[in-house]
């Protein structure tokens, strides 16, 4: 069996689509930070689709890894001529494979920061895009302020420092372009953050303010940061996926990516140096992304949080197991209908009921095998960004909050670190220590978990929230996850 490479492409089975374009003709137009599963299943796929249609060959992607852990990606990318297999898993169990060729280079910042900076400073680079996770933006959950105390950021700000963070690297490249009389590139965030472009603008310019007087102001006036809504459920690649690619498609790929077949990308039109003709690849280019972002983050992502802790505690390990269970599906739909939907903005032309039904279908796709472990990870970066805004808005408007409060309680219960069978839970979170310490006091002090103002602000002093949260937490302790969801679904636990 051939290892995936340029030379192997011509001998691959016909069941696997391969790039129909001349990859040697591609030049880099996009530098992308955070080449993980999602970028490879989404943005790189859209660019590849354009290239297959004979377009965007001047928009090749140079990937960048900033963290030491990205060395593994660098090794694989280099050994496969930057090619990889994307396998879409349809709900009927069929699979569709395609070799993606739009990434043409990969640089590891810890190994060669200068090369990363110069790649962004090169005239051909017109977009720097990001999927660096919610935590990568380095802002305080409650104040929204840039965290200048972060040690890596502080090190980058030392005079004469060689930058190591995305903030240091991107800012240095912008400074060099300015010195060389080149217009700045567009910074395009593709992370699951409400107002991701606006947040990126605030964080990068806050860093620049600290780096040199006037630099932040210049960036505010000159650099575009379009907002976007991105969607495609992309689980972590497993050994089984590697074996499946070999068996189904006859190629040895050290790091394929698998995803659901659904895709969506809604992008704000703000690209002073141009962009690939994304609309030709199915991207919705609009003037205002916010209503779409709210819909996706509060319905899809917050529902992921609504299923992962309850589901895990109830003994499930995969998203489809939870969502194929009618009780949990009902709970999620009720959360969406009664709590999230009233906080959304008008979306002319979008059938929200169909969108929600489709979400349950997507979550229930058993072939995607999205793990609850992936959805439970880094919750401290997710709950405050997706779910707490729903709670705050409903509290202010006198709206319904019982299911959202119960989801927060399920996180608190999960973080105690033992499931309902007494088995240990591996809590993966950059705040694991303080979170688990707080959760360990849940029984003696039911407000312990939500009394972390850096995550919850003043919610622990809101009587309505506290009542709903403590009732759900007590039920979780006394009767378990399933019984808690049952009670909520039946209109119990104080629900409206
Ligand atoms: N996986 C999905 O289903 C999905 C769907 C839509 C959007 N997203 C967005 O994409 C992000 C990444 O998801 P993924 O599935 O590719 O994850 P992943 O773990 O496969 O990749 C994450 C990438 O981000 C990089 N990264 C993490 N912290 C960073 C930091 N502080 N600075 C710079 N780089 C950093 C990592 O090095 C890695 O390259 C998500 O957090 C989300 O915002 C993911
Ligand atoms: O990747 P995160 O941390 O933003 O969130 C976990 C999931 O909710 C997310 O990856 C979804 O699968 C994705 O947003 C679907 O488009």
Tab-separated table of N, CA, C and O in Angstrom, residues 11 199 342:
chain	number	residue	atom	x	y	z
A	11	UNK	N	-1.590	6.767	-8.501
A	11	UNK	CA	-1.891	5.336	-8.375
A	11	UNK	C	-2.994	5.029	-7.382
A	11	UNK	O	-3.225	3.858	-7.076
A	199	UNK	N	-13.381	40.159	18.532
A	199	UNK	CA	-12.553	39.747	19.675
A	199	UNK	C	-11.079	39.721	19.257
A	199	UNK	O	-10.202	40.225	19.965
A	342	UNK	N	-35.120	32.464	22.344
A	342	UNK	CA	-35.544	33.838	22.641
A	342	UNK	C	-34.382	34.847	22.681
A	342	UNK	O	-34.614	36.049	22.642
